[in-house]
XYZ file of C-alpha atoms in Angstrom:
430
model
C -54.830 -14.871 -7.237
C -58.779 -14.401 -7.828
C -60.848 -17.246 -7.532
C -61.850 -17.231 -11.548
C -58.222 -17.329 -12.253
C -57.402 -20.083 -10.004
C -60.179 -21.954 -11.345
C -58.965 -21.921 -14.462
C -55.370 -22.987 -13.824
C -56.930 -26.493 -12.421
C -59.551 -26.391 -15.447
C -56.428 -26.132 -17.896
C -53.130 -26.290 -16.321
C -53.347 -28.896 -13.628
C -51.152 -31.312 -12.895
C -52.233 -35.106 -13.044
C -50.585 -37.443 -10.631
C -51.883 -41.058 -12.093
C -50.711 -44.359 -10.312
C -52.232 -47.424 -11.659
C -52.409 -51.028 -10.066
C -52.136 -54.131 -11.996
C -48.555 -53.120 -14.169
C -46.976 -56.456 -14.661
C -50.239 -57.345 -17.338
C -48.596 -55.714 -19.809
C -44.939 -54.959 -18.713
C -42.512 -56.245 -21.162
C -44.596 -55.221 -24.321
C -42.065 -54.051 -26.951
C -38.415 -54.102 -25.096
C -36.621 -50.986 -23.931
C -36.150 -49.084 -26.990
C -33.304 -45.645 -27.290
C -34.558 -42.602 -26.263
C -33.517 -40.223 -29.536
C -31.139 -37.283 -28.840
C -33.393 -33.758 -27.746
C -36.302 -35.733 -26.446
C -36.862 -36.835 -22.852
C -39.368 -39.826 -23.429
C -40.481 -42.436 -25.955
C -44.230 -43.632 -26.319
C -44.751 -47.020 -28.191
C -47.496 -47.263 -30.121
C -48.798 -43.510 -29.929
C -50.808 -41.905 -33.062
C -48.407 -40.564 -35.104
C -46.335 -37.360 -34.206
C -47.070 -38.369 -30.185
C -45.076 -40.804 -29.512
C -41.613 -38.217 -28.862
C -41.991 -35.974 -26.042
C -39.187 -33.314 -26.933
C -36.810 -31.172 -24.418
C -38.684 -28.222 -26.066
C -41.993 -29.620 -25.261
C -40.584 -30.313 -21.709
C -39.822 -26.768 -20.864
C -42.858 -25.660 -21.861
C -44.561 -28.262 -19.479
C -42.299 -27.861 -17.144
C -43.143 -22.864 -16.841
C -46.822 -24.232 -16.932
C -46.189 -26.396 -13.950
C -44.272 -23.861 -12.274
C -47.264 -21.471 -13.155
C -50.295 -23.650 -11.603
C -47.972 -24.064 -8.565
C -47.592 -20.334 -7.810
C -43.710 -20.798 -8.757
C -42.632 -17.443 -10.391
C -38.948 -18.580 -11.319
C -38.154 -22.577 -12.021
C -35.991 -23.690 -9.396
C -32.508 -25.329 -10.142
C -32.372 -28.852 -11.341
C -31.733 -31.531 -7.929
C -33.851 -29.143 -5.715
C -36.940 -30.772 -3.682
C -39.548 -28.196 -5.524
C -37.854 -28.707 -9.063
C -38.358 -32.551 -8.813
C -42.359 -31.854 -8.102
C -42.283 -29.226 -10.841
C -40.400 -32.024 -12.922
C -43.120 -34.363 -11.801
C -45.799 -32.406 -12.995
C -44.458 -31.580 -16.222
C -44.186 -35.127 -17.087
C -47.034 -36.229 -15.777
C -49.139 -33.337 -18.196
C -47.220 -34.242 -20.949
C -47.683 -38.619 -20.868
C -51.529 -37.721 -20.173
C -51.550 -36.347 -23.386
C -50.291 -38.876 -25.548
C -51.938 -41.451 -23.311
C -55.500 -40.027 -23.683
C -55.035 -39.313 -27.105
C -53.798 -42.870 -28.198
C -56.388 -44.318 -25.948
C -59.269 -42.257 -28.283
C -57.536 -43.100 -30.877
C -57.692 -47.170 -30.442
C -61.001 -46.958 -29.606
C -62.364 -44.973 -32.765
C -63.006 -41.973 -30.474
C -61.897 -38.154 -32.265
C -62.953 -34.840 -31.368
C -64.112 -32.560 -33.771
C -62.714 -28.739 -34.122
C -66.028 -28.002 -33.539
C -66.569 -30.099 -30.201
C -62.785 -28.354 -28.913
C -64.379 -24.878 -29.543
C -68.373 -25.762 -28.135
C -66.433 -27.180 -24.596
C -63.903 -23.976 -24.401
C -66.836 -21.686 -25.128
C -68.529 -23.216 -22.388
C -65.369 -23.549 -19.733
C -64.360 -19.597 -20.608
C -67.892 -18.221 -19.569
C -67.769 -20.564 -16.462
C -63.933 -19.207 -15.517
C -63.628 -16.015 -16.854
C -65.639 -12.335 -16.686
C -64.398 -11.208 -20.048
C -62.098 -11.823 -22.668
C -59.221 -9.575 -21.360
C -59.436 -11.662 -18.343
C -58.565 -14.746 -20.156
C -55.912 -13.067 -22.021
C -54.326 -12.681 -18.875
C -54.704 -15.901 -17.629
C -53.029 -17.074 -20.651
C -50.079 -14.497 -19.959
C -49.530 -15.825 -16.400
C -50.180 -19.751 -16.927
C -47.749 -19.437 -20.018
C -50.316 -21.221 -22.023
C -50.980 -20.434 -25.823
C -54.421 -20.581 -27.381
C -53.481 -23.789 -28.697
C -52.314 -25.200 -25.554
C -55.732 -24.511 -24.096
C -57.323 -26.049 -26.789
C -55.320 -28.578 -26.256
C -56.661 -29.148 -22.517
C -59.886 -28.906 -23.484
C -59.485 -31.604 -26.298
C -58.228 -33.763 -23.896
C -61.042 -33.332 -21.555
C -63.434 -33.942 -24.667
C -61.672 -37.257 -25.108
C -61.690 -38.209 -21.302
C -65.251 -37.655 -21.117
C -65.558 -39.606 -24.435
C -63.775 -42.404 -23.165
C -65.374 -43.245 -20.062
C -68.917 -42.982 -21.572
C -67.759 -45.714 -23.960
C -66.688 -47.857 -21.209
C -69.711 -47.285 -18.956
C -71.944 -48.062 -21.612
C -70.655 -51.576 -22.211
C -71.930 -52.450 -19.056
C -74.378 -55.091 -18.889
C -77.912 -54.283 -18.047
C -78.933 -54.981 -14.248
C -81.771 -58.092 -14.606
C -85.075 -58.327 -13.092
C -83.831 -61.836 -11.067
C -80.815 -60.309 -9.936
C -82.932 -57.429 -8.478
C -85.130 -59.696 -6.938
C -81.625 -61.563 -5.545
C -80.428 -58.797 -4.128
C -83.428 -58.015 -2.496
C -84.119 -61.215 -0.748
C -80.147 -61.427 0.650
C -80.488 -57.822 2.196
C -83.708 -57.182 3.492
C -82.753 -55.731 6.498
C -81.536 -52.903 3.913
C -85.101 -52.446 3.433
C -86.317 -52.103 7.117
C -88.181 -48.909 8.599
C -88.187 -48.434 12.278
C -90.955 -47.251 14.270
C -91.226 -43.618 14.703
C -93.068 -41.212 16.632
C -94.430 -37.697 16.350
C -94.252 -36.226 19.762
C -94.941 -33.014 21.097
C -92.158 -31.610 23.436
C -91.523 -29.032 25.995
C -88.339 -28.182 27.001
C -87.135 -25.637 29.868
C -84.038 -25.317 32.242
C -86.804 -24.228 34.743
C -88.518 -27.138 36.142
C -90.939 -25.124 37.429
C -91.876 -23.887 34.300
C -92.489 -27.117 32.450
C -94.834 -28.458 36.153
C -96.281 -25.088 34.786
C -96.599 -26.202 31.448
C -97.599 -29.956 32.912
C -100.642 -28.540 34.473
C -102.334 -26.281 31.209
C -101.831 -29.455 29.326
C -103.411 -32.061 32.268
C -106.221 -29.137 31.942
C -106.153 -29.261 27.828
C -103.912 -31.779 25.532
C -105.867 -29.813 22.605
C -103.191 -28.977 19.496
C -104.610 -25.719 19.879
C -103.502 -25.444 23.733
C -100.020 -27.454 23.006
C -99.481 -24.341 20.700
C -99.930 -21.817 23.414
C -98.392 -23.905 25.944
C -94.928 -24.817 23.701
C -94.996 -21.293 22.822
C -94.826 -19.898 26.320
C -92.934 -22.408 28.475
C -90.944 -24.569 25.947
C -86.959 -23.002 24.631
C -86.570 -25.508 22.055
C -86.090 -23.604 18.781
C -87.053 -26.713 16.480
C -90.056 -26.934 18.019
C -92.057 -24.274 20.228
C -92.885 -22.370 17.222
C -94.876 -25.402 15.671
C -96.578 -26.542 19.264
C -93.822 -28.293 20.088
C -93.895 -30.977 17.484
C -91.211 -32.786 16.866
C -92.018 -35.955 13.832
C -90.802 -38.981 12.997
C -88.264 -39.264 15.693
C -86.636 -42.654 15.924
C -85.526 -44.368 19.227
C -81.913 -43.464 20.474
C -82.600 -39.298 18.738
C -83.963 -38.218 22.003
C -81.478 -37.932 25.330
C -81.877 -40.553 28.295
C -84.213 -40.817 30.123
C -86.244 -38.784 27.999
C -85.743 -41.478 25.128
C -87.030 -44.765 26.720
C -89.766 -43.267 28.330
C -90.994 -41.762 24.914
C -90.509 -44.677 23.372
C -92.605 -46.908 26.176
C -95.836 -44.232 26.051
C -99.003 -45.145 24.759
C -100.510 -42.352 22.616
C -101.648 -39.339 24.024
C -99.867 -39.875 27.122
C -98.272 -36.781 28.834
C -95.006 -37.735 30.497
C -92.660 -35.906 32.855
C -91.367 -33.866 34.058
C -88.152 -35.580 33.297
C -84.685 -33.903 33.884
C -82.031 -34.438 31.006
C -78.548 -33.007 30.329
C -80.118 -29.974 28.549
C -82.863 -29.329 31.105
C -86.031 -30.715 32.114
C -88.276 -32.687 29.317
C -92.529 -32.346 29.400
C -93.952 -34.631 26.653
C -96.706 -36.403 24.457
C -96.748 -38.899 21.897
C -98.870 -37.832 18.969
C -98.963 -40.288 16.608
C -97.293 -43.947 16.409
C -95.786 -45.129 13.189
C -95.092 -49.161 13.278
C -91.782 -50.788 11.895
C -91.917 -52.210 8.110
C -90.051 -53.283 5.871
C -90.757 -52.261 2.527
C -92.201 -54.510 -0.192
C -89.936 -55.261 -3.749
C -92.508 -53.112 -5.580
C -91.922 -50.861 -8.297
C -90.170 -47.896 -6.128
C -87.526 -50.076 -4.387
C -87.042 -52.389 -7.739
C -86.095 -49.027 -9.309
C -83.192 -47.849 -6.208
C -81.934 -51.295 -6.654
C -81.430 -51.063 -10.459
C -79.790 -47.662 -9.768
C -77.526 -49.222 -7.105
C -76.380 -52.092 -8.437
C -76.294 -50.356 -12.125
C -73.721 -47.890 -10.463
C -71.540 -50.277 -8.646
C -71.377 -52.693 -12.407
C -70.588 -49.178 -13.835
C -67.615 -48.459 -11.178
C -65.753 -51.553 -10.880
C -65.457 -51.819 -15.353
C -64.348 -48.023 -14.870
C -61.716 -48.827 -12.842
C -60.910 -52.022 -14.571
C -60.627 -50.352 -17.327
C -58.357 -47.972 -15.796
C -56.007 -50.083 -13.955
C -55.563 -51.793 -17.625
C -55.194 -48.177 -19.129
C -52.459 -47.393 -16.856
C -50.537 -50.479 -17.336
C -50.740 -50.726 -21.332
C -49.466 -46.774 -21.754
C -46.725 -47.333 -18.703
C -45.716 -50.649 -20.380
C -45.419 -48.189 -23.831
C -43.644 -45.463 -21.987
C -39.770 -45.112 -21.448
C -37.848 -41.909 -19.865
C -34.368 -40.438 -20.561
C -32.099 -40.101 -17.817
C -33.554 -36.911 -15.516
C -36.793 -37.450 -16.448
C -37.693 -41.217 -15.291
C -40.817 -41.117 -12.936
C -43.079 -43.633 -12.208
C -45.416 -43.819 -15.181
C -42.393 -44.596 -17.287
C -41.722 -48.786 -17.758
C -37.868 -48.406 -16.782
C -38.757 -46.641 -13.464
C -36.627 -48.545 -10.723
C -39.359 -48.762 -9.062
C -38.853 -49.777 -4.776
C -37.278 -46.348 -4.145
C -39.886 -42.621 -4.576
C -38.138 -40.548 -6.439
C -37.563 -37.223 -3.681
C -36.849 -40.194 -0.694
C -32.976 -39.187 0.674
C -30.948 -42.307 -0.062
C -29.941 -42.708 3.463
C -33.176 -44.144 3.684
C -31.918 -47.201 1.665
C -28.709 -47.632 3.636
C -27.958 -50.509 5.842
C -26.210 -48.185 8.915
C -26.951 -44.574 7.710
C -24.597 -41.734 9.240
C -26.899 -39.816 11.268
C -29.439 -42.761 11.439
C -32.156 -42.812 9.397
C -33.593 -39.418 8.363
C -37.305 -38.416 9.372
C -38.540 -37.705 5.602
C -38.449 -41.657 4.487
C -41.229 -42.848 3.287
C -43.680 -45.437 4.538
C -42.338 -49.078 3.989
C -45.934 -49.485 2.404
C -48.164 -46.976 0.135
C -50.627 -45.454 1.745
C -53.658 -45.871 0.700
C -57.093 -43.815 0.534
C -60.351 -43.931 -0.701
C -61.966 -41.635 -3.385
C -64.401 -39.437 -3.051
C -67.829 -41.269 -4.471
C -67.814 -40.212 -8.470
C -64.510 -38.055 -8.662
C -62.751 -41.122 -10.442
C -62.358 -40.428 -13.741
C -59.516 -41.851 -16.642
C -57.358 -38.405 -16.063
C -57.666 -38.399 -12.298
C -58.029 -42.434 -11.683
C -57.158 -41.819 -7.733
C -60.293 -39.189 -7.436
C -60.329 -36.991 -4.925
C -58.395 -38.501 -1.969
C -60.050 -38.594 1.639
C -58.171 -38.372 4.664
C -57.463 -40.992 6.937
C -59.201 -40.907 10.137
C -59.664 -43.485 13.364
C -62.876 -45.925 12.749
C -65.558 -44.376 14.441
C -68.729 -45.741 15.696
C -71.367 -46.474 12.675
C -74.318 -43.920 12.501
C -77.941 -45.318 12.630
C -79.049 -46.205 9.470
C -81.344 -43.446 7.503
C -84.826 -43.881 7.307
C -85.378 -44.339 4.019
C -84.300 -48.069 4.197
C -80.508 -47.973 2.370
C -78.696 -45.791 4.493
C -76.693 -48.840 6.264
C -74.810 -48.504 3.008
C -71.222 -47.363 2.365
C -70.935 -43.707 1.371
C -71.955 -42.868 -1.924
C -73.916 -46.284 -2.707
C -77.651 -45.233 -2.227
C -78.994 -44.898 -5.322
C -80.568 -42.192 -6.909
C -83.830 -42.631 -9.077
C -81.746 -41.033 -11.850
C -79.213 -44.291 -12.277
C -77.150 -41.300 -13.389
C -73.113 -43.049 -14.585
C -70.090 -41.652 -12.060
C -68.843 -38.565 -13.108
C -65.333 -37.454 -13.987
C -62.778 -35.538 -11.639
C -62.925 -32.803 -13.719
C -65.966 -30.515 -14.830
C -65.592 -28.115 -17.608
C-alpha cells in the first residue's frame, strides 16, 4: 500500500489500545446495569445518544479494523486474528464516547468549522488529490462522516490535554534556585582541549610529519603537514584540528598523554589501535560550572515546567481511564479490558490450559507473563488517545554515556530542556 495511504489509515483508522493504572478509584460507580438487546456495550454517563454502542455500529468498527490491519475478509468469530480485530473495534468505538464525554464534562466542543479547518489540513498532508482520498475511503470502509468523525476526536484530544497542561502551576523563582543548589554537578563543564592531530598507519610517516612540525608548529605548516601525512577525515582537511575534545574521546594512550600536555607541546609518536598518533594541544579550556544566571534559570524553568506538565498529564489520564472503564460494561463476546465487568487475571487470547492446575500436554508456550510487562514511552508521544505512547523496547542496562557538554546531559532521556518550555505533544499529529 503507498506510503500516503498508509499514513492515512493510522491518521484516521487506527486502532487505540488504552490500559490505564489506578481502576479501583472509581470502580463500583453506578452498579452493573443490562446491556439492551442489539447493542454490545453500555456507557454510563455519556452525552446523550453515546452511551449505546450498537451491533450495527460494531460491524462497522469491526471492516475498519480489518481494513487498517491489511485484513481483506473478517475472519470467523473464536479465531486468534478475529479476537485482535474484535479488540480493535472496541477499543475505536469506547475512545469515542470516552473522548467525547470527557469534552463534554469539561465544557470543551468542536465547532463544524474546527472538524473541517483540521481535515483540510490532515488531507493535504496524506493525500495527492482528491481521487486519492476517495479511494482511501473505498478501501478503509470509512464514510465522509466517519472521517470527520476521527478528526473531531483528534480536535477534542488535543483540546483536552491543553486544558489540563495549562492548570499547571507556574515553576517559582525559589524553586529554581532549589533545584539549582541540590544538582550542581548538573551544571558542571569539563575541561576541554583543542588539539591538532595527525594520524597514519605508517609510523614512518607521522616521524615524517614529527620532524616538519619540530622545524615549524606554525597553523600555517600544521595545515600542510595534516594535509600530507595525516588520514583522519575529521580532521586533515582543517590542519588537523580537532576542538573541544573531552578526556576519555581520544583512544589510550593517546588520551592521557593529551590530556597531561602543556600547550603547544608536540607529543608522539604514539601507536594506538587505529595507527600511530602525532599531536599538539592548541588551546586549554578549564572546568566550570556554570553560574544560576539568566540562561540556566531559563533551562531550569523549561525542565522542571515540563516534568509538572507530565506527571498532571498522566494523572489526569490514569483518572480518565478509570472513571470511563468504571462507566463502561460489555455484552457477552465483546468484554475486553476497558469494560468494568472484565474478569480481569486472565488476557483475553491466553489458551486456558494456562490456568489449569496439571494441564494435558503441560503448559503451552503462548501463556503470558505472570506479570505485565512494562515499557517506557517515548519522551512526548503520551497523549489522552494513546496514554502508553510509543512503547520502547526492552534492552540489557548498559553502561551510562558521559554526560554532554552543555551541563544537563546526565539527565534521563527526553528531560533537557529546551528554551522553548514547549508542553508534551500528543501521539498523534494531524
Amino acid at each position: 500500500m503507498p506510503r500516503q495511504k498508509r499514513t492515512a489509515l493510522v491518521l484516521f483508522g487506527a486502532t487505540v489500545l488504552i490500559f490505564f493504572l489506578g481502576y479501583a478509584i472509581f470502580r463500583g460507580v453506578g452498579g452493573d446495569p443490562s446491556i439492551p438487546s442489539g447493542d454490545v456495550a453500555v456507557v454510563q454517563e455519556a452525552p446523550t445518544g453515546l452511551g449505546n454502542i450498537s451491533q450495527h455500529d460494531f460491524d462497522r468498527a469491526l471492516l475498519q479494523s480489518a481494513a487498517q490491519a491489511g485484513v481483506k475478509k473478517v475472519p470467523k468469530p473464536g479465531s486468534d486474528q478475529y479476537e485482535q480485530l474484535k479488540q480493535g473495534a472496541m477499543n475505536n468505538l469506547l475512545d469515542q464516547v470516552w473522548i467525547q464525554g470527557e469534552a463534554a464534562e469539561l465544557g470543551i466542543v468542536a465547532t463544524a468549522d474546527d472538524v473541517t479547518s483540521l481535515l483540510q489540513q490532515t488531507k493535504k498532508q496524506s493525500f495527492r488529490s482528491q481521487a486519492e482520498f476517495e479511494k482511501f475511503l473505498k478501501q478503509s470502509h470509512f464514510t465522509q462522516a466517519d472521517v470527520r468523525q476521527r478528526i473531531r476526536l483528534q480536535f477534542l484530544s488535543n483540546k483536552i490535554q491543553q486544558q489540563v497542561l495549562g492548570d499547571v502551576p507556574s515553576v517559582t523563582s525559589s524553586e529554581i534556585t532549589d533545584f539549582y543548589n541540590a544538582g550542581k554537578s548538573q551544571f558542571e563543564q569539563p575541561e576541554t582541549r583543542d588539539v591538532r592531530l595527525i594520524i597514519n598507519t605508517d609510523k614512518a610517516k607521522v616521524e615524517a610529519a614529527k620532524t616538519a612540525l619540530d622545524a615549524d608548529s606554525s597553523a600555517a605548516s600544521w595545515k600542510k603537514v595534516a594535509a600530507k601525512y595525516s588520514t583522519d577525515p575529521s580532521s586533515k582537511s582543517n590542519g588537523g584540528l580537532r576542538p573541544s575534545l573531552t578526556d576519555g574521546l581520544l583512544p589510550a594512550p593517546v588520551n592521557d598523554a593529551v590530556f597531561s600536555a602543556s600547550k603547544g607541546e608536540i607529543g608522539g609518536p604514539l601507536k594506538a589501535p587505529d595507527g600511530y598518533y602525532l599531536f599538539e594541544v592548541d588551546k586549554v579550556t578549564a572546568a566550570k560550572t556554570l553560574p544560576l544566571n539568566r540562561q540556566t534559570r531559563a533551562q531550569i524553568r523549561s525542565q522542571l515546567t515540563q516534568q509538572r506538565q507530565q506527571d498532571s498529564f498522566n494523572q489526569f489520564v490514569n483518572n480518565f481511564g478509570s472513571k470511563w472503564r468504571s462507566r463502561t460494561f460489555c455484552a457477552s463476546g465483546y468484554v475486553i479490558d476497558r469494560c468494568d465487568n472484565f474478569p480481569g487475571g486472565r488476557p483475553q487470547n491466553a489458551p486456558p490450559a494456562c490456568y489449569q492446575a496439571d494441564p494435558k500436554g503441560g503448559i503451552p508456550d503462548a501463556c503470558p507473563a505472570p506479570v505485565q510487562q512494562v515499557t517506557p514511552a517515548l519522551p512526548g508521544t503520551v497523549s489522552i488517545v494513546t496514554p502508553q505512547g510509543n512503547r520502547l523496547p526492552q534492552r540489557p542496562v548498559v553502561p551510562a554515556v558521559p554526560a554532554a557538554q552543555g551541563g544537563l546531559g546526565a539527565l534521563p532521556p527526553g528531560s533537557v530542556p529546551t528554551t522553548t518550555g514547549a508542553a508534551p505533544t500528543t501521539g498523534t499529529a494531524p
